[in-house]
Short mmCIF file of C-alpha atoms in Angstrom, two decimals:
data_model
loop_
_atom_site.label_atom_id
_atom_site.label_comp_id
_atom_site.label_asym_id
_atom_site.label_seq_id
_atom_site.Cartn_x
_atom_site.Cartn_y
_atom_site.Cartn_z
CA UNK J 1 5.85 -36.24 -2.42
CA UNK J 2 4.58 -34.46 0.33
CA UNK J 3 2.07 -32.25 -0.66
CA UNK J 4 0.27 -31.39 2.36
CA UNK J 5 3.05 -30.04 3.17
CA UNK J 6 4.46 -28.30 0.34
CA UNK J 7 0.84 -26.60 0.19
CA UNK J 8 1.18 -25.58 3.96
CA UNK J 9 4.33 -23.65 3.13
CA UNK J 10 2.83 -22.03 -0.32
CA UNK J 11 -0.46 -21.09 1.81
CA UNK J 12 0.94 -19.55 4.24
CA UNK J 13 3.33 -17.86 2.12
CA UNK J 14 0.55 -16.36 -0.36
CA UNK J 15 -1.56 -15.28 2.76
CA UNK J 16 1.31 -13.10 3.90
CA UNK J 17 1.56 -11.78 0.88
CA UNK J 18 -2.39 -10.40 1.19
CA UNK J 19 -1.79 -9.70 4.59
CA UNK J 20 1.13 -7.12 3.61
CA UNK J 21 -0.93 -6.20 -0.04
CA UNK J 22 0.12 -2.61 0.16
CA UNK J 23 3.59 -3.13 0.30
CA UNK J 24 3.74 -6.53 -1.74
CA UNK J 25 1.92 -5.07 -5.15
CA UNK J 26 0.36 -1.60 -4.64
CA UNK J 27 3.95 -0.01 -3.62
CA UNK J 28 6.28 -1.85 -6.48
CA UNK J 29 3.41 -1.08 -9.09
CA UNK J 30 3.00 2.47 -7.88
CA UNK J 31 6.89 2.59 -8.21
CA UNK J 32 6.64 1.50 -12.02
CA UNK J 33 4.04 3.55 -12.67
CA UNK J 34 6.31 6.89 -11.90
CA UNK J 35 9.07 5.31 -13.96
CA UNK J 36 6.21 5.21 -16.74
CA UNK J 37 5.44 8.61 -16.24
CA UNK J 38 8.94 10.08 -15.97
CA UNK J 39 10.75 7.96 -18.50
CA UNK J 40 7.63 7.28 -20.76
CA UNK J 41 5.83 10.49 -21.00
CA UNK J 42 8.51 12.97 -20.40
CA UNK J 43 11.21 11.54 -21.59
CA UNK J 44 9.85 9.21 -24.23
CA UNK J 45 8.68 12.20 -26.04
CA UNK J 46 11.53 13.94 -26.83
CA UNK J 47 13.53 10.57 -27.89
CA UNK J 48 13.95 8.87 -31.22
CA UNK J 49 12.60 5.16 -31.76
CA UNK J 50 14.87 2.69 -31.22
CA UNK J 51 14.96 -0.16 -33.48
CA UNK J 52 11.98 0.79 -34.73
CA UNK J 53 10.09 0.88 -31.75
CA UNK J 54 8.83 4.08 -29.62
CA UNK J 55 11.11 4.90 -26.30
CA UNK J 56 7.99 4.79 -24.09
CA UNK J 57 7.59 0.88 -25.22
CA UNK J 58 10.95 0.14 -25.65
CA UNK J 59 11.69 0.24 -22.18
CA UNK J 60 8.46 -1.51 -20.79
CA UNK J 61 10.11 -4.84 -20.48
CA UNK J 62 13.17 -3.74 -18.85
CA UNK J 63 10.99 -1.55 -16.38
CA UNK J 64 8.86 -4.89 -15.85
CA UNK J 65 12.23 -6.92 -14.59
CA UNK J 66 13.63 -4.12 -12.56
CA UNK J 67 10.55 -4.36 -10.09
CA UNK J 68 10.36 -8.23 -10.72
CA UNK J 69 13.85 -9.27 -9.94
CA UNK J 70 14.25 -6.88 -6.98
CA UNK J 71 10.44 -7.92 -5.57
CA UNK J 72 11.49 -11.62 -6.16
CA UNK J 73 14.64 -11.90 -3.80
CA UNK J 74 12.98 -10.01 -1.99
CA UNK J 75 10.39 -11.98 -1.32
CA UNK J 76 11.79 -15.23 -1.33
CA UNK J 77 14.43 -13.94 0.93
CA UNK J 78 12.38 -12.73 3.66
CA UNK J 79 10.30 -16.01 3.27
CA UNK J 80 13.05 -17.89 4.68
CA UNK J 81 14.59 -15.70 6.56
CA UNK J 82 11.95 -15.59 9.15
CA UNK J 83 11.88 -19.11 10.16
CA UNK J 84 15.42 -18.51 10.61
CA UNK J 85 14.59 -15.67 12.63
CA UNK J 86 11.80 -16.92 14.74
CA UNK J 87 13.65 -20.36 15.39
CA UNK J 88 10.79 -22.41 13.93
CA UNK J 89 13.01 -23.50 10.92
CA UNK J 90 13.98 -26.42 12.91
CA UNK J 91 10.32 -27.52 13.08
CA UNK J 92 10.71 -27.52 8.75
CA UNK J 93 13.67 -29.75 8.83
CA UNK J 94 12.38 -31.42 11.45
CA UNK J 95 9.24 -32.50 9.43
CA UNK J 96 9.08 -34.77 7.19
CA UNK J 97 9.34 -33.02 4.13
CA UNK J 98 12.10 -33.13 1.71
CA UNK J 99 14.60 -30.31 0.78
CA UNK J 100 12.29 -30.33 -2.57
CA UNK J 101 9.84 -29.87 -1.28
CA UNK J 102 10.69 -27.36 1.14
CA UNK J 103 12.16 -25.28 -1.34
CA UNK J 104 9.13 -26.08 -3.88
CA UNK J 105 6.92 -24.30 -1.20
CA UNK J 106 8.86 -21.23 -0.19
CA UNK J 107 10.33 -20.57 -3.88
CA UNK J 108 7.04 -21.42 -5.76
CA UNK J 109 5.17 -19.21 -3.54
CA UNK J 110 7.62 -16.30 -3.93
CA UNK J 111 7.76 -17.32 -7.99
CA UNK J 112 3.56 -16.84 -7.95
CA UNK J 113 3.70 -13.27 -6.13
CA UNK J 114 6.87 -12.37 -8.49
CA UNK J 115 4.70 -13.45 -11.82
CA UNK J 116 1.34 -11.90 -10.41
CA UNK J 117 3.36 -8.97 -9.85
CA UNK J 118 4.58 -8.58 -13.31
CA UNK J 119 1.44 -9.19 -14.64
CA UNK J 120 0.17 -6.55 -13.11
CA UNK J 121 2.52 -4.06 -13.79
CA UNK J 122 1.79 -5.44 -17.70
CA UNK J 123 -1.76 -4.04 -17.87
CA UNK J 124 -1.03 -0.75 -15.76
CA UNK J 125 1.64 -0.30 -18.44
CA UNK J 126 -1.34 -0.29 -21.04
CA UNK J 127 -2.51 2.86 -19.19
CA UNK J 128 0.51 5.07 -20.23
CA UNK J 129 1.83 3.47 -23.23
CA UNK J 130 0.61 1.72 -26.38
CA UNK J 131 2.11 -1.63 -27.43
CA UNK J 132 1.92 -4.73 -28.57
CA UNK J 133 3.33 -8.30 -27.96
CA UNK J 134 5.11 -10.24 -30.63
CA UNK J 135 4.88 -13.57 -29.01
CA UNK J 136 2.98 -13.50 -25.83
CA UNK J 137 3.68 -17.31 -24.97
CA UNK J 138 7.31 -16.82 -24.89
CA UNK J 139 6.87 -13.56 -22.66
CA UNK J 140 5.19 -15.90 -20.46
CA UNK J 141 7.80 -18.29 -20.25
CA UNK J 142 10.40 -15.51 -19.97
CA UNK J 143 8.33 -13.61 -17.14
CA UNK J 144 8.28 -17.33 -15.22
CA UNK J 145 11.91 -18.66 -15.26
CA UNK J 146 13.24 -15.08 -14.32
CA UNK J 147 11.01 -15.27 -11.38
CA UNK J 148 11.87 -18.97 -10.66
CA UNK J 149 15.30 -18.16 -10.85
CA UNK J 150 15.82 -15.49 -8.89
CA UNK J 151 13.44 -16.20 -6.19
CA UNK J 152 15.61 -19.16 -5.78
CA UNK J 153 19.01 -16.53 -5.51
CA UNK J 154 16.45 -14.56 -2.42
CA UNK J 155 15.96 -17.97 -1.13
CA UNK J 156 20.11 -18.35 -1.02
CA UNK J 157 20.25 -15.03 0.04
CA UNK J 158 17.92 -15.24 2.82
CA UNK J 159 19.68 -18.57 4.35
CA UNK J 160 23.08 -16.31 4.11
CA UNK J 161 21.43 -13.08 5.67
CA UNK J 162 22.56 -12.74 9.66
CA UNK J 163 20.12 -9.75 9.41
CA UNK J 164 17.50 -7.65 8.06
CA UNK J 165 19.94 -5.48 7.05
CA UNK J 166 22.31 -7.91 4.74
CA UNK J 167 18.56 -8.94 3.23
CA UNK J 168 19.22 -5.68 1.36
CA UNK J 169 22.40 -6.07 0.45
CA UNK J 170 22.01 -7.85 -2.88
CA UNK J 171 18.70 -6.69 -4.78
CA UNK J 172 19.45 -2.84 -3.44
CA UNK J 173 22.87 -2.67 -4.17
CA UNK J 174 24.01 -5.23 -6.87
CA UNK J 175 20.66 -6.34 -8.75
CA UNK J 176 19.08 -2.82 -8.82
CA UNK J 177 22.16 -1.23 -10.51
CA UNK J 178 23.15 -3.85 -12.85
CA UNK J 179 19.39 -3.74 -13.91
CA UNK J 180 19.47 0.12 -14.78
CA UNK J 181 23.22 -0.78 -16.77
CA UNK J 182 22.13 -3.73 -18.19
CA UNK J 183 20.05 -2.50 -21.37
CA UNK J 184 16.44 -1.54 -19.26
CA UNK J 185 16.50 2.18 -20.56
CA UNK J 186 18.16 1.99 -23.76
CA UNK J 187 20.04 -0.53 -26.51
CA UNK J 188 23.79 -1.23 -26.03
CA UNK J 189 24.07 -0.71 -29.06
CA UNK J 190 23.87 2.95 -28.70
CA UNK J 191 27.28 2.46 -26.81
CA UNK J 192 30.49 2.92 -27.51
CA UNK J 193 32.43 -0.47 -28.72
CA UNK J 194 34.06 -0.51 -25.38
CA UNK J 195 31.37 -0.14 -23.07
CA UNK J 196 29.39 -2.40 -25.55
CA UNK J 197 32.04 -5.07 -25.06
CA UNK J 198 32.03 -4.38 -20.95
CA UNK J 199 27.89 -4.41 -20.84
CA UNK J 200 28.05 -8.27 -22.35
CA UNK J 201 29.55 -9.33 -18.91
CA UNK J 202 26.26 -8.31 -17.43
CA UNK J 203 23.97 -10.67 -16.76
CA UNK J 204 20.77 -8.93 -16.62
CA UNK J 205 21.62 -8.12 -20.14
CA UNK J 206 20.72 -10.85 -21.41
CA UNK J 207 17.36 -11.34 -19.03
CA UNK J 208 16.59 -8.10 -19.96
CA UNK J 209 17.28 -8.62 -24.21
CA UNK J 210 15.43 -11.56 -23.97
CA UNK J 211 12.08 -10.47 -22.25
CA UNK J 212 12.52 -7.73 -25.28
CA UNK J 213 12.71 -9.99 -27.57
CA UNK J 214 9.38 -11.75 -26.28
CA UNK J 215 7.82 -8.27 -26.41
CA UNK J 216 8.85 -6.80 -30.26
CA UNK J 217 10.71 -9.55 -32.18
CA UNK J 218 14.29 -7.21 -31.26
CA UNK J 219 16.76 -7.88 -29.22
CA UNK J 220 20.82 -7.07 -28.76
CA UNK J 221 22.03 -10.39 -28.40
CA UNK J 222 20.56 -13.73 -29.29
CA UNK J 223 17.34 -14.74 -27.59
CA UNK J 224 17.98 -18.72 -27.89
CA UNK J 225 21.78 -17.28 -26.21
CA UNK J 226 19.17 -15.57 -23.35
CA UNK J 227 17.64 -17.83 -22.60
CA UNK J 228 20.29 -20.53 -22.38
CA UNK J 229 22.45 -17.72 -19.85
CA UNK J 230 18.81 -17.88 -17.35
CA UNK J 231 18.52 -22.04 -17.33
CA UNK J 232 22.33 -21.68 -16.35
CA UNK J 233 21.76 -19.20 -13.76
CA UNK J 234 18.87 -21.82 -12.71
CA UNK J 235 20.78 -24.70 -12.43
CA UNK J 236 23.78 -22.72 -10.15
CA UNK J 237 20.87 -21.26 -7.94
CA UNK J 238 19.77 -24.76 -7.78
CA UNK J 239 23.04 -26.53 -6.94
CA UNK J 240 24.25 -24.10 -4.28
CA UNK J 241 20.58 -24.76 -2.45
CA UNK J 242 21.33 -28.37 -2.49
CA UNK J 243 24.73 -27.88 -1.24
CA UNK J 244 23.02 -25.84 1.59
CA UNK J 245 20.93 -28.46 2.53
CA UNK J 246 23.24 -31.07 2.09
CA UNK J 247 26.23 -29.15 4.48
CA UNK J 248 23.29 -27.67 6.65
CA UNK J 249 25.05 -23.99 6.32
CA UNK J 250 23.03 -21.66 8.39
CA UNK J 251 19.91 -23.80 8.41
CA UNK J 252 21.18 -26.46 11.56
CA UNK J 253 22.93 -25.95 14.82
#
């Protein structure tokens, strides 16, 4: 194992990240905040409890993923991308480094901002709405293989991209929306049977039902189910990167 290396990558990675701090945590967590405000305060005051539990923290975990999973292919999109961009890519593969490890640098670096990120937003949350944490470990654990996993689809995503432009493609128009239908703002429950039946083919649904379920002990659909549908997701993220690596798509002339 190369870690020189791999810590090379993650350094550099995490320094960017500082460099650009205004748009890489004050902007996402200023963006939460107004969903707090709008949806927790105004709204959340003239709704019912849902499953026993008070709008305004209902929808904290569901507000937490929609900035994490956007901010995480993001991220891990744009950190590949740009040695694809500026041409020094070729110096990566042409190091001697694994595809492990490369990926363990640019992913885990992306991951770390991702989880810091929804840390963050965590506390600020405290600011505007009272709640509590059934089993804090298991949020953890949630918060950290959602990251993982879709900082690994960015990472796909940002070997695909041709430009800057298809780097929004995915997270603004596919992740974003299935985020707000996929449970963040309210139960499916509250559906009808129909639409109910539909929202199950959604997969944030379950990402969403499960970080839930960390937070209040509730949850739509079966945690254990969850989290079983994010390892899977893991392991395809996974196997199309090594099939990347192992074809060269987009990463060698």
């Amino acid at each position: 194992m190369n870690y020189q290396a791999i810590k090379a990558i993650y350094r550099f990675e995490m320094k960017r990240t500082f460099r650009t701090m205004l748009q890489s945590i004050v902007s996402p967590v200023l963006t939460t905040s107004l969903y707090f405000i709008v949806f927790g305060s105004a709204i959340g005051s003239r709704m019912t409890e849902i499953d026993g539990i008070g709008y305004a923290a209902y929808i904290v975990p569901g507000l937490i993923l929609l900035t994490v999973l956007v901010e995480s292919i993001n991220n891990a999109a744009f950190g590949i991308y740009m040695p694809k961009f500026t041409g020094t890519i070729y110096e990566v593969l042409a190091a001697p480094m694994s595809a492990f490890e490369i990926v363990l640098g640019y992913v885990g670096a992306a991951a770390t901002k991702s989880v810091m990120l929804g840390l963050i937003i965590l506390v600020t949350a405290r600011f505007f709405v009272d709640f509590s944490i059934v089993y804090p470990l298991w949020m953890l654990a949630f918060l950290v293989l959602i990251s993982v996993t879709f900082c690994l689809l960015g990472f796909i995503l940002g070997v695909w991209a041709d430009g800057f432009e298809r780097l929004q493609i995915v997270p603004m128009m596919i992740v974003m929306p299935l985020t707000f239908l996929g449970g963040s703002f309210y139960s499916i429950s509250m559906l009808p049977p129909v639409w109910q039946t539909i929202t199950l083919f959604n997969p944030v649904v379950y990402l969403v039902n499960g970080f839930r379920w960390a937070f209040y002990g509730v949850s739509d659909v079966n945690a254990a189910f969850s989290l079983g549908m994010i390892v899977l997701f893991m392991l395809i993220c996974l196997g199309i990167i090594w099939w990347i690596f192992r074809t060269g798509y987009k990463i060698k002339v």
